Coordinates of N, CA and C and ligand atoms in Angstrom, one line a residue:
X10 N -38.0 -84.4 -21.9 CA -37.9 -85.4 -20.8 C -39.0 -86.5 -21.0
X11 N -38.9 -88.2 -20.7 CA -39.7 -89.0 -21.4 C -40.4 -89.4 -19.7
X12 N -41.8 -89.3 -19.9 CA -42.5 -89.8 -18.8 C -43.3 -91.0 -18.9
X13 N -42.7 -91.7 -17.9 CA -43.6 -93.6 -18.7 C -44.3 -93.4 -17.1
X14 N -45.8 -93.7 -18.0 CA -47.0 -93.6 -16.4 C -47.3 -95.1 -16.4
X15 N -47.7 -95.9 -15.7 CA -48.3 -97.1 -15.7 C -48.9 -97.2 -14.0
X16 N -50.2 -98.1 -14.5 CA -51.1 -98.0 -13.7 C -50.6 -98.6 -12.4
X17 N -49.7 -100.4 -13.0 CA -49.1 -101.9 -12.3 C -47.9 -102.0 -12.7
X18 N -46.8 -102.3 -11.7 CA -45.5 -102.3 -12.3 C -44.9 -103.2 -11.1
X19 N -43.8 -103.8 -11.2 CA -43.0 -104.5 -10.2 C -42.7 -103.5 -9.4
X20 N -41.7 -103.0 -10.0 CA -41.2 -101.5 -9.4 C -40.3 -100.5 -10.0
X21 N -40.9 -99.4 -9.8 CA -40.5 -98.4 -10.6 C -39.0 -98.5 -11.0
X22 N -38.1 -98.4 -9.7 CA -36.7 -98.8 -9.8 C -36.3 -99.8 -11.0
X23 N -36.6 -101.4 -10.9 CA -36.7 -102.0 -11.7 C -36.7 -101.8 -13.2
X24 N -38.2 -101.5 -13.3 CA -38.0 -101.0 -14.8 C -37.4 -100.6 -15.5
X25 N -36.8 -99.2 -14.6 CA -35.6 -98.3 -15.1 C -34.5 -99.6 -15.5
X26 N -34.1 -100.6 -14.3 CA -32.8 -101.6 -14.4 C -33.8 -102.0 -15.5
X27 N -34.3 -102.8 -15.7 CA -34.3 -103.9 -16.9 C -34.4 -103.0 -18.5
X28 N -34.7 -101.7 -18.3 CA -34.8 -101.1 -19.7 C -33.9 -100.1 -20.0
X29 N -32.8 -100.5 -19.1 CA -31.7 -99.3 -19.3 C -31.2 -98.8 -20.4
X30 N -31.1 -99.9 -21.5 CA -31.0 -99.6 -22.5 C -31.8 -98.3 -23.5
X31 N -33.2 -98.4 -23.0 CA -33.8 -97.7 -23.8 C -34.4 -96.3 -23.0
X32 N -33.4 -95.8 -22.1 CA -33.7 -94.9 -21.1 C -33.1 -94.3 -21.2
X33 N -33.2 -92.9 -21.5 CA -32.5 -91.5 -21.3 C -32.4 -90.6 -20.4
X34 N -31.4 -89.6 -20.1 CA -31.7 -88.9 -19.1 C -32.4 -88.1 -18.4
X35 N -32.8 -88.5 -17.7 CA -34.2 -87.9 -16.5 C -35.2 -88.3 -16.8
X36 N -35.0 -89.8 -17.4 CA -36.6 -90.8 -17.8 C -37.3 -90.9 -16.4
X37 N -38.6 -90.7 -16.3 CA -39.0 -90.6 -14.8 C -40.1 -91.5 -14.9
X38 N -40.4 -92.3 -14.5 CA -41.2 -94.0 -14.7 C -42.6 -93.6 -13.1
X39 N -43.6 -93.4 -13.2 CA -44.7 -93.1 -11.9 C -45.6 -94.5 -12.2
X40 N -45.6 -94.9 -11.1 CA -46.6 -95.5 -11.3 C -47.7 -95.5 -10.0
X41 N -49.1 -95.9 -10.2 CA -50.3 -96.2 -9.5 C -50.1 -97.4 -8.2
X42 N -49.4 -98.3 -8.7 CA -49.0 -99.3 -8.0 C -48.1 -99.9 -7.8
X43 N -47.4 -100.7 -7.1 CA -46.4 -101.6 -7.0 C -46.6 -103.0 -6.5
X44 N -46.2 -103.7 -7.6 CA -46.5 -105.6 -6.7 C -45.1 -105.9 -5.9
X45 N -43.9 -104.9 -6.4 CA -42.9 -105.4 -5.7 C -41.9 -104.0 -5.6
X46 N -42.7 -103.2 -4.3 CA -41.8 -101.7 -4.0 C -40.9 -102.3 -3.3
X47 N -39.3 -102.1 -3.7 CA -38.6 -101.9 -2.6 C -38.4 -101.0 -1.7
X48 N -37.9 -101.1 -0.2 CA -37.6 -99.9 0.8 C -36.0 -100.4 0.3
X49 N -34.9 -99.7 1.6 CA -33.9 -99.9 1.9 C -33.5 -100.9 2.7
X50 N -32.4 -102.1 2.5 CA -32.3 -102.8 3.2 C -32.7 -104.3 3.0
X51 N -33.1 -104.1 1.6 CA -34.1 -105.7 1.2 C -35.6 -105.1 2.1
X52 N -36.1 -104.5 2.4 CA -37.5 -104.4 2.9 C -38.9 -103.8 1.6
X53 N -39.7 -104.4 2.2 CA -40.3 -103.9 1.2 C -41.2 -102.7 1.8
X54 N -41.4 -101.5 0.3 CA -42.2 -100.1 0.7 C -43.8 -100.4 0.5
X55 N -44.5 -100.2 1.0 CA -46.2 -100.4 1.0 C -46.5 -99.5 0.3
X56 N -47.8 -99.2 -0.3 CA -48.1 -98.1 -0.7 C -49.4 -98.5 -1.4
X57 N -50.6 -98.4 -0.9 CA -51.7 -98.2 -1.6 C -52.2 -98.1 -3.0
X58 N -53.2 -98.5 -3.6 CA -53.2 -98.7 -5.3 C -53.6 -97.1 -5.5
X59 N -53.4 -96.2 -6.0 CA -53.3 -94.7 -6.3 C -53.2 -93.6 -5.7
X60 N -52.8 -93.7 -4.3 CA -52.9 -93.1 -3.6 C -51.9 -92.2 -2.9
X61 N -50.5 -92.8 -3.1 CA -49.1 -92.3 -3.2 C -48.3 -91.7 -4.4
X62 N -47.3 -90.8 -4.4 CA -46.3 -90.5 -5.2 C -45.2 -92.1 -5.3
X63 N -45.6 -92.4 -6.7 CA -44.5 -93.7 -6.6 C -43.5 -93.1 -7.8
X64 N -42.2 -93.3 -7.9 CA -41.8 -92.6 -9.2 C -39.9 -93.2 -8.5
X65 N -39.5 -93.3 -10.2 CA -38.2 -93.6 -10.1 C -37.6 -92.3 -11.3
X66 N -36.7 -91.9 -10.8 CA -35.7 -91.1 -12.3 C -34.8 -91.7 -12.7
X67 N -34.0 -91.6 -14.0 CA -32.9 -91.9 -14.5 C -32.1 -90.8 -14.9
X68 N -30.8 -91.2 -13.7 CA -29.6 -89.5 -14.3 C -28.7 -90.6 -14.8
X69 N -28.4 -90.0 -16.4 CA -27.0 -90.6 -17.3 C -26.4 -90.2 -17.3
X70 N -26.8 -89.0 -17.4 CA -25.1 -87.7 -17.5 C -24.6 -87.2 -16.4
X71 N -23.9 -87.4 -16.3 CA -23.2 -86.8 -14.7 C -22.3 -85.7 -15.0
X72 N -21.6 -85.4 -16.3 CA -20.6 -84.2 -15.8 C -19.4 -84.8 -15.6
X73 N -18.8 -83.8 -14.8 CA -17.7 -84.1 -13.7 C -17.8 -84.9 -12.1
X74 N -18.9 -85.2 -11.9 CA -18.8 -85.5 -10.6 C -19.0 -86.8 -10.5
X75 N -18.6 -87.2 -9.4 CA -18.1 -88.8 -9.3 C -18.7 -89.2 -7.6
X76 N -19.4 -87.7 -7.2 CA -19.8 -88.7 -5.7 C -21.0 -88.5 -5.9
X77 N -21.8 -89.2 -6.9 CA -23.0 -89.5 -7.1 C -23.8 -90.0 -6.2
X78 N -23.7 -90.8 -5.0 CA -24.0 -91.4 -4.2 C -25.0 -90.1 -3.3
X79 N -25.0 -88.9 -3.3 CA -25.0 -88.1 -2.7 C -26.4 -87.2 -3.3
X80 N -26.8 -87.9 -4.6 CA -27.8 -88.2 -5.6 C -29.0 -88.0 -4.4
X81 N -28.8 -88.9 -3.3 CA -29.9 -89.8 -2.3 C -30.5 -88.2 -1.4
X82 N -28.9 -87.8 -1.0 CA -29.3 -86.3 -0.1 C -30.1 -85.5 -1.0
X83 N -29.4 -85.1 -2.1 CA -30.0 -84.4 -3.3 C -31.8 -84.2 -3.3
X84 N -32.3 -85.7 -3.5 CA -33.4 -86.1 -3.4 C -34.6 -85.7 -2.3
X85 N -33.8 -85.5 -1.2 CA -34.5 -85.6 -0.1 C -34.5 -84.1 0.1
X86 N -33.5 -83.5 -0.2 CA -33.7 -81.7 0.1 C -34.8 -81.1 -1.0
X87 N -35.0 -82.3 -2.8 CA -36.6 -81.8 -2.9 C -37.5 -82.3 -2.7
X88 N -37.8 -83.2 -2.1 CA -38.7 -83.7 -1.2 C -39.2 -82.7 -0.4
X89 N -37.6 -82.3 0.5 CA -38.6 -81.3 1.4 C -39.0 -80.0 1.4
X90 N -38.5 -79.6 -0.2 CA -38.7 -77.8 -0.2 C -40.2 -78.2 -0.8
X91 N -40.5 -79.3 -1.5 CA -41.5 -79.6 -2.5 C -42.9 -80.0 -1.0
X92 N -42.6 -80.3 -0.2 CA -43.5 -80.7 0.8 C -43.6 -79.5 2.0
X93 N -42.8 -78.7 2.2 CA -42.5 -77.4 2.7 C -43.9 -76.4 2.6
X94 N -44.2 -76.8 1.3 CA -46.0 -75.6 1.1 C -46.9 -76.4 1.4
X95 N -46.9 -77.3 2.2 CA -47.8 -78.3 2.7 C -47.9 -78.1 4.3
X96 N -46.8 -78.4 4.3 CA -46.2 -78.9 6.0 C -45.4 -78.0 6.8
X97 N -45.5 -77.5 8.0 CA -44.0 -77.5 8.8 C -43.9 -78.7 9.6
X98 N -42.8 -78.6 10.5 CA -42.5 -79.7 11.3 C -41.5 -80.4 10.3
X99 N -41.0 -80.4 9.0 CA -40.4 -81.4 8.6 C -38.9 -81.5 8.8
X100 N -38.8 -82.6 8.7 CA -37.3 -82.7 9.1 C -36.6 -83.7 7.9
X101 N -34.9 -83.6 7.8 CA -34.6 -84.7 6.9 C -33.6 -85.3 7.8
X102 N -34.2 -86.9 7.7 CA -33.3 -88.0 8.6 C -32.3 -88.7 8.0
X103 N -31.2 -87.9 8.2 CA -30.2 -88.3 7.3 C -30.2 -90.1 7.4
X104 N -29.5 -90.8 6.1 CA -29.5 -90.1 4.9 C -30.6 -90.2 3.9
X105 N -31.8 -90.7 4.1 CA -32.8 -91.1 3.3 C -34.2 -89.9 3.8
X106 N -34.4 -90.3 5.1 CA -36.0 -90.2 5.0 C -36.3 -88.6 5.5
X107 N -37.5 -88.0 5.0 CA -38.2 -87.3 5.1 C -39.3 -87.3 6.4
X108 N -39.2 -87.0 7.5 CA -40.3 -86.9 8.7 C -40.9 -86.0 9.0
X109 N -42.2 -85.9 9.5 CA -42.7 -84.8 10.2 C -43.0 -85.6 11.4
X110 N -42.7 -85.2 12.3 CA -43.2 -85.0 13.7 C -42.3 -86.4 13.9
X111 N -41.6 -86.8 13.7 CA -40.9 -88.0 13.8 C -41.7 -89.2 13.3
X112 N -42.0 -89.0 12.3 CA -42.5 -89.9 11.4 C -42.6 -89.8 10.2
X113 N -42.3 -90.7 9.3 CA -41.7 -90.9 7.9 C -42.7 -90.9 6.9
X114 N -42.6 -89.5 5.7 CA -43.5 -89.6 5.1 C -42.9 -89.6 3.4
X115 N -41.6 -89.9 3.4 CA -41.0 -90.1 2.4 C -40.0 -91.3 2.5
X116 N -39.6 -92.1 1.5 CA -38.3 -92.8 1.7 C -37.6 -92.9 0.0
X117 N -36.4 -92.8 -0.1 CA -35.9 -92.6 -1.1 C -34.9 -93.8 -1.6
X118 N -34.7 -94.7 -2.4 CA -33.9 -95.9 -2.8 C -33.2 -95.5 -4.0
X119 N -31.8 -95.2 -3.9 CA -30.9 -95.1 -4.9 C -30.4 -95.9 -5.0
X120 N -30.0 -96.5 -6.6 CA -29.2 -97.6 -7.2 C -28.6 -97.3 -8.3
X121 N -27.8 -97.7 -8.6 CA -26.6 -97.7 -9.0 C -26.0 -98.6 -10.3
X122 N -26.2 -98.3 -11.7 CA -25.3 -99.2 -12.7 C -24.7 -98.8 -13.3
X123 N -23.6 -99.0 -12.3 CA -22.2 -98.2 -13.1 C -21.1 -99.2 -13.9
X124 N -20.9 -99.4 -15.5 CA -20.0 -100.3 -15.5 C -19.8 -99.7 -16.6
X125 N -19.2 -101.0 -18.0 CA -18.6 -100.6 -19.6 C -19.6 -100.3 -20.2
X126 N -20.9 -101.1 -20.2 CA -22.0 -100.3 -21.1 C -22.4 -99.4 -20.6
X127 N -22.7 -99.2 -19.4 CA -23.9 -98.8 -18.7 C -23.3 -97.4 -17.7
X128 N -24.3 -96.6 -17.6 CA -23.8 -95.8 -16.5 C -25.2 -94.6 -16.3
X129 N -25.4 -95.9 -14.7 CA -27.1 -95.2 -14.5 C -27.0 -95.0 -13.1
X130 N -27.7 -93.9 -12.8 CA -28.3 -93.6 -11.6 C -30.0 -93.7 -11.2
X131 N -30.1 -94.6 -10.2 CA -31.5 -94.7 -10.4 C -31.7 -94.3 -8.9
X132 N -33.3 -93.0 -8.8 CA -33.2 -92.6 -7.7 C -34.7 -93.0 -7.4
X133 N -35.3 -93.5 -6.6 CA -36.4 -94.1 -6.2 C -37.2 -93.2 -5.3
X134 N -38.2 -92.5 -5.1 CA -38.7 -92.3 -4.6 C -40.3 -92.6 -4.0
X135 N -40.9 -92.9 -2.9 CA -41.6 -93.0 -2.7 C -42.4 -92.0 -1.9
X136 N -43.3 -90.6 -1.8 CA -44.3 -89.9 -0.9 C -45.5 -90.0 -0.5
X137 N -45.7 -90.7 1.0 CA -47.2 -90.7 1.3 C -48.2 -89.6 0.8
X138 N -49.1 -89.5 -0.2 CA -50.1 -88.7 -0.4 C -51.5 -89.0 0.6
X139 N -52.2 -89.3 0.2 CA -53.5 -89.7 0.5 C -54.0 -91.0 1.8
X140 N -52.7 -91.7 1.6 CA -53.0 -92.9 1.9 C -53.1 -92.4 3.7
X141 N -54.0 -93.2 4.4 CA -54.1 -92.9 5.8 C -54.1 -93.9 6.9
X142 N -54.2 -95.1 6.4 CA -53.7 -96.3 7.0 C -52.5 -96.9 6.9
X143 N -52.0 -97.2 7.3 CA -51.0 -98.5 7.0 C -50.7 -99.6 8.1
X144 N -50.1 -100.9 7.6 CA -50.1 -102.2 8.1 C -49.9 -101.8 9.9
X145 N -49.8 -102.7 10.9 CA -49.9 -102.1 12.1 C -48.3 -102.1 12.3
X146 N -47.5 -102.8 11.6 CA -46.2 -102.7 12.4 C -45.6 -101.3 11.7
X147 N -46.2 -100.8 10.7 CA -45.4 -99.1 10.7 C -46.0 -98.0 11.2
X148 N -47.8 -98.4 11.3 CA -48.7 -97.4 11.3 C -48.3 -95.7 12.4
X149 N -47.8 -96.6 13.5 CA -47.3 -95.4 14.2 C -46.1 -94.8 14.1
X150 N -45.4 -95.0 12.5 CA -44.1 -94.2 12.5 C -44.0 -94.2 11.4
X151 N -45.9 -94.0 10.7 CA -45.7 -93.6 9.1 C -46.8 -92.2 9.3
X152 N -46.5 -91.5 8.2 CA -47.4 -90.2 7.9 C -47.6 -90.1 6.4
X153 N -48.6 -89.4 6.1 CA -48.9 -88.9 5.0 C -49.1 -87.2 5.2
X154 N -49.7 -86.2 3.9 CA -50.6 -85.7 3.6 C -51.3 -85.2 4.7
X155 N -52.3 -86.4 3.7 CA -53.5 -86.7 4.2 C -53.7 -87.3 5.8
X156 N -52.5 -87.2 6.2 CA -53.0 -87.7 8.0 C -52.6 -86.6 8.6
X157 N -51.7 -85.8 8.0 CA -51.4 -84.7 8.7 C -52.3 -83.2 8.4
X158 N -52.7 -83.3 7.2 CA -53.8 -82.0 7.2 C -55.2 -82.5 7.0
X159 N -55.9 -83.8 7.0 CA -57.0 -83.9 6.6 C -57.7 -83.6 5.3
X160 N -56.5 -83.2 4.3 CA -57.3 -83.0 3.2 C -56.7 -84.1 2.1
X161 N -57.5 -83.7 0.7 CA -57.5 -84.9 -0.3 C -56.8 -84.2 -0.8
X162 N -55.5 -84.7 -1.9 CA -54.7 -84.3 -2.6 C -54.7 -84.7 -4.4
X163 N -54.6 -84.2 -4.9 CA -54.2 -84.8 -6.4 C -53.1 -85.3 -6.6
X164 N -52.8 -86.1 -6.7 CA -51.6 -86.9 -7.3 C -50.6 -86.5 -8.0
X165 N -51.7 -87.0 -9.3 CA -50.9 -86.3 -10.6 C -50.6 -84.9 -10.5
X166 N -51.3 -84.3 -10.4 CA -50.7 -82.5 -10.0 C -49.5 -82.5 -9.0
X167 N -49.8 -83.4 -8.1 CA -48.7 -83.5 -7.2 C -47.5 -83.6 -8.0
X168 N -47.6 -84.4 -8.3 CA -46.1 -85.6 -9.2 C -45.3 -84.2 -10.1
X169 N -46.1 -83.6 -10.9 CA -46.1 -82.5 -12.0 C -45.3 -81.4 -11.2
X170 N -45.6 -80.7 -10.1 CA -44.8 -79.8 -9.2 C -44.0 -80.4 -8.8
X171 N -44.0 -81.4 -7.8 CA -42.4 -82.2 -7.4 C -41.3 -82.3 -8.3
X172 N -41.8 -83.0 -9.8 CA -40.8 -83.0 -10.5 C -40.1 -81.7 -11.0
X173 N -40.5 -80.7 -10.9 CA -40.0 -79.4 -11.2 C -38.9 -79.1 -10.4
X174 N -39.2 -79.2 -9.3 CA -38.5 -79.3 -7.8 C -37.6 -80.4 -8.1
X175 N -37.7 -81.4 -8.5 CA -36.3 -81.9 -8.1 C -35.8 -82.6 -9.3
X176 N -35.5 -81.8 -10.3 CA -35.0 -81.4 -11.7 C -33.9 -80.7 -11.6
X177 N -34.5 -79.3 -10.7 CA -33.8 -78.5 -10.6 C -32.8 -78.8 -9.6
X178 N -33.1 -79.5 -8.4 CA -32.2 -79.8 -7.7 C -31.2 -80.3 -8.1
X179 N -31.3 -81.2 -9.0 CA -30.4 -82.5 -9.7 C -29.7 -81.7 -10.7
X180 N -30.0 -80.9 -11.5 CA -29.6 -80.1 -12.6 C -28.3 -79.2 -11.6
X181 N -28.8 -78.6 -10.3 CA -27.6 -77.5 -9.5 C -26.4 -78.6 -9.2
X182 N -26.6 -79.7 -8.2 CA -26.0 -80.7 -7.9 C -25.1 -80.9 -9.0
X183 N -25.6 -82.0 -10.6 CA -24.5 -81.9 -11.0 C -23.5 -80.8 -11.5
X184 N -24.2 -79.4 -11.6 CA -23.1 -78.2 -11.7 C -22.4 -78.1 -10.9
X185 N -22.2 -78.9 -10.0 CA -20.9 -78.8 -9.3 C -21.7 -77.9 -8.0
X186 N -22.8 -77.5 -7.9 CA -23.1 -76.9 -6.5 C -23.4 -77.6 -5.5
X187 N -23.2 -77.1 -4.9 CA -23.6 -78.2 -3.1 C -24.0 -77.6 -1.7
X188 N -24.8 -76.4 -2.4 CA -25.9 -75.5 -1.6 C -27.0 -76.3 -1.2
X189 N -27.3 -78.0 -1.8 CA -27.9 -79.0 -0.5 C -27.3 -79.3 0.5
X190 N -26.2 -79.1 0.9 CA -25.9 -79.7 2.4 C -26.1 -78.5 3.3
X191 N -26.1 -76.8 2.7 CA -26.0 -75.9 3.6 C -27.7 -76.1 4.1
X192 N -28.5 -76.7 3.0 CA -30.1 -77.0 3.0 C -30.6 -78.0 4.1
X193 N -29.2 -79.1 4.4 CA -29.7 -79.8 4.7 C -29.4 -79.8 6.4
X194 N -28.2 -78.8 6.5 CA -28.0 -78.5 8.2 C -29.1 -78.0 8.7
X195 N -29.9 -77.1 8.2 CA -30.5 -76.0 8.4 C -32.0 -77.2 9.1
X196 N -32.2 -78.1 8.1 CA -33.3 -79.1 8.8 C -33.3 -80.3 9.1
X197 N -32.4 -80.3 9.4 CA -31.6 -82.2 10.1 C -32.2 -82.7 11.1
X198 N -32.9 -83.6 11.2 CA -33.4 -84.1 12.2 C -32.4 -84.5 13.5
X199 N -32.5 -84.1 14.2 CA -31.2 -84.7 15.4 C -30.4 -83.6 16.0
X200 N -30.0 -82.6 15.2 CA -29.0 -81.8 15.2 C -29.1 -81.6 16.7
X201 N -27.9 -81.3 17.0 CA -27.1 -80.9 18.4 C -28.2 -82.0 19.5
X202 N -28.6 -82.4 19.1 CA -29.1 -83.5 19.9 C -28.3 -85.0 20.2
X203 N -28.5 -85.6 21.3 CA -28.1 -86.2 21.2 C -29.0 -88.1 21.2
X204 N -28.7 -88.6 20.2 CA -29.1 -89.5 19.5 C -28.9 -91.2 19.4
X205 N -29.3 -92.0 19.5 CA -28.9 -93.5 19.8 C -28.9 -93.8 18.2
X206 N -27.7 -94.7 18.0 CA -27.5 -95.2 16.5 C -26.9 -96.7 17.0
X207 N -27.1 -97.4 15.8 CA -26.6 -98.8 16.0 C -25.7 -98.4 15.0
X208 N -24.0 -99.1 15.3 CA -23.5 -99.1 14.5 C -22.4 -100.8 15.1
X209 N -22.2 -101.2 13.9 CA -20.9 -102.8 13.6 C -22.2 -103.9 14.6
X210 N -23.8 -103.7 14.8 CA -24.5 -104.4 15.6 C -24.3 -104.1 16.9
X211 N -23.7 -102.3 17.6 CA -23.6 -102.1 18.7 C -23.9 -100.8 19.0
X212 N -25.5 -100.8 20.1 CA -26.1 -99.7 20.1 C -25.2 -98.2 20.8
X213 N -25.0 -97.4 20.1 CA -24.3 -96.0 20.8 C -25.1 -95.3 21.0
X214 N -24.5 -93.8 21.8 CA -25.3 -92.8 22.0 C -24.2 -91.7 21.4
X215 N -24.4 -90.7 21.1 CA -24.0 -89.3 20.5 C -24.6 -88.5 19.8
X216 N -23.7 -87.4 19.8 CA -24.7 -85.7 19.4 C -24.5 -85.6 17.8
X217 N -25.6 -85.6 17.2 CA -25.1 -85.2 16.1 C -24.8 -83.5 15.4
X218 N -23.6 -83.4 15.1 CA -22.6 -82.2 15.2 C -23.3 -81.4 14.0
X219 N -23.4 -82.6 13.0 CA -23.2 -81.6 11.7 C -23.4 -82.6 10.6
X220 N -23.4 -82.1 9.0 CA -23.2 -83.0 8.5 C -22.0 -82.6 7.3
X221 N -20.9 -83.4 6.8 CA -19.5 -82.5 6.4 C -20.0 -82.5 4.6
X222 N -19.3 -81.6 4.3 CA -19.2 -80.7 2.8 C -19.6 -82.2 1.7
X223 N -18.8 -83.5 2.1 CA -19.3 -84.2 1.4 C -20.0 -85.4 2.2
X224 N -21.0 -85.1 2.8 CA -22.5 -85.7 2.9 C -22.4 -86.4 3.9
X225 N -20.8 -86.5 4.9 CA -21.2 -87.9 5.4 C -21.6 -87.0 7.4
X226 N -22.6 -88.1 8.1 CA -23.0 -87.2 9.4 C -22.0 -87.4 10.2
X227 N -21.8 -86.3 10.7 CA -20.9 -85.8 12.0 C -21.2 -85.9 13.3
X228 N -20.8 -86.9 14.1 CA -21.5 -87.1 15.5 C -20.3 -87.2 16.2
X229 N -20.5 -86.7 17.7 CA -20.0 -86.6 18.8 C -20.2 -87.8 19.7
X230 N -19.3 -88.5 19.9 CA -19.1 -89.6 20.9 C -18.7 -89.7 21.7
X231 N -18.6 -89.5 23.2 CA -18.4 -88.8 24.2 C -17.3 -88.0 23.6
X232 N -15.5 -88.2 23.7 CA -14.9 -86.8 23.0 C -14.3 -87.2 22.0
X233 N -15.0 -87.7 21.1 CA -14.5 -88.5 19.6 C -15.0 -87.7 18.9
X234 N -14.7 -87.3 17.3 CA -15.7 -86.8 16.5 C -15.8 -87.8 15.1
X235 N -17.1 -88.7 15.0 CA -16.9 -89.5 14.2 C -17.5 -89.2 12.7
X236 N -17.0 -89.5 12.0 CA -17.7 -89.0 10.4 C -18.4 -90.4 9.8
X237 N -20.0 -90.2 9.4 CA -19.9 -91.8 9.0 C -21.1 -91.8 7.7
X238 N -20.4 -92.5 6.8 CA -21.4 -92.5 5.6 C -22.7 -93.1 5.7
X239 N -23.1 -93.4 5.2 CA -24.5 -93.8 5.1 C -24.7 -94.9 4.8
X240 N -25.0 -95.8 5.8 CA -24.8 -97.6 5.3 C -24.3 -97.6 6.6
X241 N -23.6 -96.9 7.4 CA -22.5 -97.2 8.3 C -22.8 -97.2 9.9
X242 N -24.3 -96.2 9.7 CA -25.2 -96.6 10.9 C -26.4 -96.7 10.8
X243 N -27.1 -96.9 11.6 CA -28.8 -96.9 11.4 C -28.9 -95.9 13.0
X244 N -30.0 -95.0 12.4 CA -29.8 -94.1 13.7 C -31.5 -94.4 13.9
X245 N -31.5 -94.5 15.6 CA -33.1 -94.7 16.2 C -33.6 -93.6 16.2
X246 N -35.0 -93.9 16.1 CA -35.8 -92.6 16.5 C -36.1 -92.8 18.2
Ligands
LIG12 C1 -37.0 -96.6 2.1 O1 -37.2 -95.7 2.8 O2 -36.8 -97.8 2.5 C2 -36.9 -96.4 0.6 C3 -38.2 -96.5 -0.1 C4 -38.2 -96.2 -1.5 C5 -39.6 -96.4 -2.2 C6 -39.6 -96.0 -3.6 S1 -41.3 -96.1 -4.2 C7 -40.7 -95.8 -5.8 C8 -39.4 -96.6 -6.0 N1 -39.6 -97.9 -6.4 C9 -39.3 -98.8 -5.5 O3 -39.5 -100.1 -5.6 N2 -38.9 -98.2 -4.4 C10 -38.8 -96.8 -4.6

């Protein structure tokens, strides 16, 4: 497996797109910084000059399976077993982020080049390490680490265990397993709760049920049961 470190980079994602060509499977690109991290949504992810887990993978081979998209959940269940000997309190907020205590110490950006040359999966990940500030419009609904235990972390040692963690995850996933969603009921942020989402630009309220065999969340609307993929709501905290 080929590991490109760099200090300064636009963004990890990125690089993977513009060097697809010369990238193989489970190329995992870390870098120290970002001049241009994306979040989800066109937003941009902040993150301190060395102080965070920054890192993109490249999956080429897929197998047999074709709901790649699901890549994103994948991600996030090693996020949390990998942050688990750290932390309790964690929760996964479908379908991206990683919280403790209702605040976000992970966020994950999967993309997609799927065509005649090309056929890439690019999974983005960003984890608060160290960092203990951030700008004032996230500060109170971001976490780290380091804000939640007071201690200093290594990085690089970090990066080195994670990726073990979520190798393996990725490796079961495309065998056709899908013992992350039994992973991911178990720590769902929301569950049997009942929850405000925006959905078509119109705010709802409902319980969230479950989440079904293929990934998409299950929520109760007064006596509706709606299934909805990921893109299809934004749910509040
Ligand atoms: C989100 O929650 O909005 C997703 C954030 C994803 C951030 C990571 S950091 C490494 C990789 N490179 C990027 O430009 N974005 C992802």
């Amino acid at each position: 497996m080929i590991i490109i470190k760099k200090d300064v980079i636009s963004s990890t994602n990125d690089f993977i797109k513009e060097n697809s060509n010369l990238i193989e499977n489970y190329t995992t690109v870390i870098a120290k910084y970002q001049t241009k991290g994306k979040g989800r949504l066109t937003r941009v992810w902040q993150s301190n000059d060395g102080e965070n887990i920054l890192m993109s993978i490249a999956v080429k081979e897929f197998k047999e399976r074709k709901d790649l998209h699901l890549l994103s959940l994948v991600a996030g269940v090693a996020v949390h077993k990998f942050l688990s000997k750290y932390l309790s309190n964690l929760k996964i907020k479908w379908p991206n982020d990683i919280l403790v205590d209702s605040k976000k110490i992970c966020g994950i950006l999967l993309e997609g080049q799927i065509n005649n040359q090309s056929q890439l999966v690019i999974i983005g990940i960003g984890i608060n390490i160290n960092q203990t500030y951030f700008s004032s419009e996230i500060d109170d609904i971001t976490t780290s680490l380091k804000k939640e235990t007071n201690l200093n972390y290594n990085v690089d040692e970090l990066i080195e265990e994670f990726l073990k963690v979520l190798i393996k995850e990725i490796d079961t996933f495309l065998n056709n397993d899908n013992m992350f969603i039994t992973y991911i009921r178990q720590h769902l942020f929301g569950i049997n709760e009942v929850i405000s989402y925006v959905r078509n630009d119109i705010e709802c309220d409902g319980e969230i049920i479950d989440i079904s065999t293929d990934g998409r969340l299950v929520v109760k609307q007064k006596e509706e049961i709606l299934y909805f993929n990921s893109g299809e709501i934004k749910i509040k905290r």
